[in-house]
CSV table of C-alpha atoms in Angstrom, one decimal:
chain,number,residue,atom,x,y,z
K,1,MET,CA,184.1,-205.2,140.5
K,2,ASN,CA,184.9,-206.6,143.9
K,3,THR,CA,182.6,-209.5,143.9
K,4,ALA,CA,183.2,-210.6,147.6
K,5,LEU,CA,182.7,-207.1,148.8
K,6,THR,CA,179.5,-206.9,146.9
K,7,ALA,CA,178.4,-209.9,148.3
K,8,THR,CA,178.7,-208.9,151.7
K,9,TYR,CA,176.8,-205.4,151.4
K,10,ALA,CA,174.0,-207.9,149.6
K,11,LEU,CA,173.7,-210.0,152.7
K,12,THR,CA,174.1,-207.5,155.3
K,13,VAL,CA,171.2,-205.5,153.3
K,14,LEU,CA,169.3,-208.4,153.4
K,15,LEU,CA,169.3,-208.9,157.0
K,16,LEU,CA,169.3,-205.5,157.7
K,17,ILE,CA,166.0,-205.2,155.8
K,18,ALA,CA,164.5,-209.1,156.6
K,19,THR,CA,165.3,-208.4,160.6
K,20,PRO,CA,162.0,-206.9,162.2
K,21,GLY,CA,162.3,-203.3,162.9
K,22,PRO,CA,160.4,-200.0,162.7
K,23,VAL,CA,159.6,-200.2,158.7
K,24,VAL,CA,158.8,-204.1,158.8
K,25,ALA,CA,156.4,-203.4,161.3
K,26,LEU,CA,154.8,-200.6,159.6
K,27,ILE,CA,154.5,-202.4,156.5
K,28,VAL,CA,153.0,-205.7,158.5
K,29,ASN,CA,150.6,-203.4,160.3
K,30,THR,CA,149.6,-201.5,157.0
K,31,ALA,CA,149.2,-204.4,155.1
K,32,ALA,CA,146.8,-205.8,157.7
K,33,ALA,CA,144.9,-202.7,158.1
K,34,SER,CA,144.4,-201.5,154.6
K,35,GLY,CA,145.5,-203.9,152.4
K,36,SER,CA,148.7,-204.8,150.0
K,37,ARG,CA,148.1,-201.9,147.6
K,38,LYS,CA,148.6,-199.3,150.4
K,39,ALA,CA,151.3,-201.4,152.1
K,40,MET,CA,153.4,-201.1,148.6
K,41,PHE,CA,152.6,-197.4,148.7
K,42,THR,CA,154.2,-197.6,152.3
K,43,ALA,CA,157.3,-199.5,151.0
K,44,VAL,CA,157.8,-197.0,148.2
K,45,GLY,CA,157.9,-194.3,151.1
K,46,THR,CA,160.4,-196.1,152.8
K,47,ASN,CA,162.8,-197.2,149.9
K,48,TRP,CA,162.5,-193.3,148.9
K,49,ALA,CA,164.2,-192.3,152.6
K,50,SER,CA,166.7,-195.0,152.2
K,51,LEU,CA,168.1,-192.9,149.0
K,52,VAL,CA,167.8,-189.9,150.8
K,53,LEU,CA,170.3,-191.6,153.3
K,54,ILE,CA,172.2,-193.1,150.9
K,55,GLY,CA,172.7,-189.4,149.6
K,56,ALA,CA,173.3,-188.2,152.7
K,57,ALA,CA,176.4,-190.5,153.0
K,58,ALA,CA,177.6,-189.9,149.4
K,59,TRP,CA,178.0,-186.5,150.7
K,60,ILE,CA,179.7,-187.4,153.8
K,61,ILE,CA,182.2,-189.4,151.6
K,62,LEU,CA,183.0,-187.0,149.0
K,63,THR,CA,183.2,-184.2,151.6
K,64,SER,CA,185.4,-186.4,154.4
K,65,ALA,CA,183.1,-184.7,156.8
K,66,ALA,CA,183.6,-186.0,160.5
K,67,ILE,CA,180.1,-187.4,162.1
K,68,ASP,CA,179.9,-186.2,165.6
K,69,LYS,CA,179.0,-189.0,167.5
K,70,ALA,CA,176.7,-186.6,169.6
K,71,TRP,CA,174.8,-185.6,166.4
K,72,LEU,CA,174.3,-188.8,165.5
K,73,SER,CA,172.5,-190.2,168.6
K,74,THR,CA,170.7,-187.1,168.7
K,75,MET,CA,169.1,-187.7,165.3
K,76,SER,CA,168.7,-191.5,166.3
K,77,LEU,CA,166.7,-190.0,169.4
K,78,LEU,CA,164.4,-188.2,167.3
K,79,GLY,CA,163.8,-191.1,165.3
K,80,CYS,CA,162.9,-192.8,168.1
K,81,LEU,CA,160.7,-190.6,169.5
K,82,PHE,CA,158.6,-190.6,166.3
K,83,ILE,CA,158.6,-194.3,166.0
K,84,GLY,CA,156.8,-194.1,169.5
K,85,TYR,CA,154.3,-191.7,168.2
K,86,ILE,CA,153.2,-194.0,165.2
K,87,ALA,CA,153.3,-197.0,167.8
K,88,VAL,CA,151.2,-195.1,170.2
K,89,GLY,CA,148.4,-194.5,167.3
K,90,THR,CA,148.7,-197.9,165.7
K,91,LEU,CA,148.0,-199.5,169.4
K,92,ARG,CA,144.8,-197.1,170.1
K,93,GLU,CA,143.5,-197.9,166.7
K,94,ALA,CA,143.7,-201.3,167.0
K,95,LEU,CA,142.2,-201.0,170.5
K,96,ASN,CA,139.3,-198.9,169.5
K,97,ALA,CA,138.8,-201.1,166.4
K,98,PRO,CA,135.2,-202.6,165.9
K,99,ALA,CA,134.8,-206.2,167.0
K,100,PRO,CA,135.5,-208.9,164.0
K,101,GLU,CA,131.8,-209.7,163.7
K,102,THR,CA,130.9,-206.1,163.2
K,103,ALA,CA,133.6,-204.8,161.4
K,104,SER,CA,133.1,-203.9,157.8
K,105,GLU,CA,135.0,-206.5,155.2
K,106,ALA,CA,136.4,-203.6,153.5
K,107,PRO,CA,140.1,-202.6,154.4
K,108,LYS,CA,140.1,-199.0,156.3
K,109,ALA,CA,142.2,-196.2,155.5
K,110,GLY,CA,144.2,-196.8,158.4
K,111,ARG,CA,148.3,-196.1,158.7
K,112,GLY,CA,150.8,-195.7,156.7
K,113,GLY,CA,151.1,-194.4,153.0
K,114,LEU,CA,154.0,-192.8,150.7
K,115,LEU,CA,154.4,-190.1,153.4
K,116,GLN,CA,154.3,-192.3,156.6
K,117,GLY,CA,156.5,-194.7,155.0
K,118,PHE,CA,159.0,-192.2,154.3
K,119,MET,CA,158.9,-190.3,157.5
K,120,VAL,CA,159.3,-194.1,159.6
K,121,GLY,CA,162.0,-194.6,157.1
K,122,ILE,CA,164.0,-191.5,157.2
K,123,SER,CA,163.9,-191.5,160.9
K,124,ASN,CA,165.0,-195.2,161.7
K,125,PRO,CA,167.7,-195.5,163.9
K,126,LYS,CA,168.7,-198.9,162.3
K,127,ASP,CA,168.9,-197.4,158.7
K,128,ILE,CA,170.5,-193.9,160.2
K,129,ILE,CA,173.4,-195.6,161.7
K,130,PHE,CA,174.0,-198.1,158.7
K,131,PHE,CA,173.9,-195.5,156.2
K,132,ILE,CA,176.0,-192.8,157.8
K,133,ALA,CA,178.7,-195.1,159.9
K,134,PHE,CA,178.8,-198.2,157.6
K,135,PHE,CA,177.4,-197.8,154.2
K,136,PRO,CA,180.9,-195.5,153.1
K,137,GLN,CA,182.7,-199.1,154.0
K,138,PHE,CA,181.4,-200.4,150.9
K,139,ILE,CA,181.8,-197.7,148.1
K,140,GLN,CA,185.2,-199.4,146.9
K,141,ILE,CA,183.0,-202.5,145.2
K,142,THR,CA,184.3,-200.5,142.0
K,143,GLU,CA,187.2,-198.1,140.6
K,144,SER,CA,184.9,-195.6,140.1
K,145,PHE,CA,182.8,-193.6,143.2
K,146,GLY,CA,180.1,-192.6,140.6
K,147,LYS,CA,179.5,-196.3,139.8
K,148,SER,CA,179.6,-198.0,143.3
K,149,MET,CA,176.8,-195.5,144.3
K,150,VAL,CA,174.7,-196.3,141.3
K,151,VAL,CA,175.5,-200.4,142.2
K,152,LEU,CA,174.9,-200.1,146.1
K,153,SER,CA,171.6,-198.0,145.4
K,154,LEU,CA,170.2,-200.5,142.8
K,155,LEU,CA,170.9,-203.0,145.2
K,156,TRP,CA,169.3,-201.9,148.3
K,157,VAL,CA,166.4,-200.8,145.8
K,158,ALA,CA,166.3,-204.6,144.9
K,159,ILE,CA,166.6,-206.2,148.2
K,160,ASP,CA,164.3,-204.0,149.9
K,161,PHE,CA,161.3,-204.3,147.6
K,162,ALA,CA,161.7,-208.3,147.5
K,163,VAL,CA,161.9,-208.1,151.2
K,164,LEU,CA,159.2,-206.0,152.1
K,165,SER,CA,157.0,-207.5,149.0
K,166,LEU,CA,157.4,-210.9,150.9
K,167,TYR,CA,155.9,-209.7,154.2
K,168,ILE,CA,153.3,-207.8,152.0
K,169,PHE,CA,152.6,-211.3,150.4
K,170,ALA,CA,152.3,-213.4,153.5
K,171,ILE,CA,150.4,-210.9,155.5
K,172,GLY,CA,147.6,-210.9,152.5
K,173,LYS,CA,147.9,-214.9,152.8
K,174,ILE,CA,147.0,-214.9,156.2
K,175,ALA,CA,144.5,-211.7,156.3
K,176,SER,CA,141.5,-212.0,158.2
K,177,GLN,CA,139.3,-209.5,160.7
K,178,ARG,CA,140.7,-211.0,163.8
K,179,SER,CA,143.8,-211.9,162.5
K,180,ASN,CA,144.3,-208.1,161.3
K,181,ARG,CA,143.6,-206.6,164.7
K,182,MET,CA,146.1,-209.2,166.3
K,183,ILE,CA,148.7,-208.1,163.7
K,184,SER,CA,148.2,-204.3,164.5
K,185,LEU,CA,148.1,-205.1,168.0
K,186,ALA,CA,152.0,-207.0,167.5
K,187,SER,CA,152.9,-204.3,165.4
K,188,GLY,CA,152.2,-201.3,167.7
K,189,VAL,CA,153.5,-203.5,170.5
K,190,ALA,CA,156.8,-203.9,168.3
K,191,LEU,CA,157.1,-200.5,167.4
K,192,LEU,CA,156.7,-199.0,170.9
K,193,LEU,CA,159.5,-201.8,172.3
K,194,ILE,CA,161.7,-200.4,169.4
K,195,ALA,CA,161.5,-197.0,170.4
K,196,ALA,CA,161.8,-197.6,174.2
K,197,GLY,CA,165.0,-199.6,173.6
K,198,GLY,CA,166.3,-196.7,171.1
K,199,LEU,CA,165.3,-194.0,173.5
K,200,LEU,CA,167.1,-195.7,176.7
K,201,TYR,CA,170.1,-196.6,174.3
K,202,ASN,CA,170.7,-193.2,172.6
K,203,LEU,CA,170.1,-191.5,176.0
K,204,LYS,CA,172.9,-193.5,177.6
K,205,GLU,CA,175.1,-192.6,174.5
K,206,LEU,CA,174.7,-188.8,175.1
K,207,ALA,CA,175.1,-189.3,178.7
K,208,ALA,CA,178.1,-191.1,178.3
């Protein structure tokens, strides 16, 4: 096994996942609004989406398919639109939430969950670009394509769950009715900014 390349991949994945983005914003919002249990299911959904993207990357490598830049920008654009939809819903729920002194102590159903985690993960422009454009560069960590795919996939799953679990644990420690509403508002704004920035970037790329 190529230890240096493996370490580079692990560090790249760690930075990619830990850097605030649509998945982190959704996980944080779900943990604050609906509790750690639903946040963990959401993390499973985002991880499931990552494995689907890994499968797509493997297919591209095996078939030596060329990725059209316009197609990649269009996929990212659609992802940004979906993330924007989630952001608007998150902000609406946070703004319409009852005041802290009148709110129930039990967590609400809120957003998040397995399906929504999957949808945000599969439409995350950051992950789409990484798996389609950069993931193939790490396929030579072993002499076997199949073994490399297993190692890369397991590393992604382990790092992904570790980082997202830390976010969920941290939110659980600071959770309160007032802070949960502020976290949901901040998460919604973050998602909206990410979606708007992605839209502008991908529209510029398509127009070029």
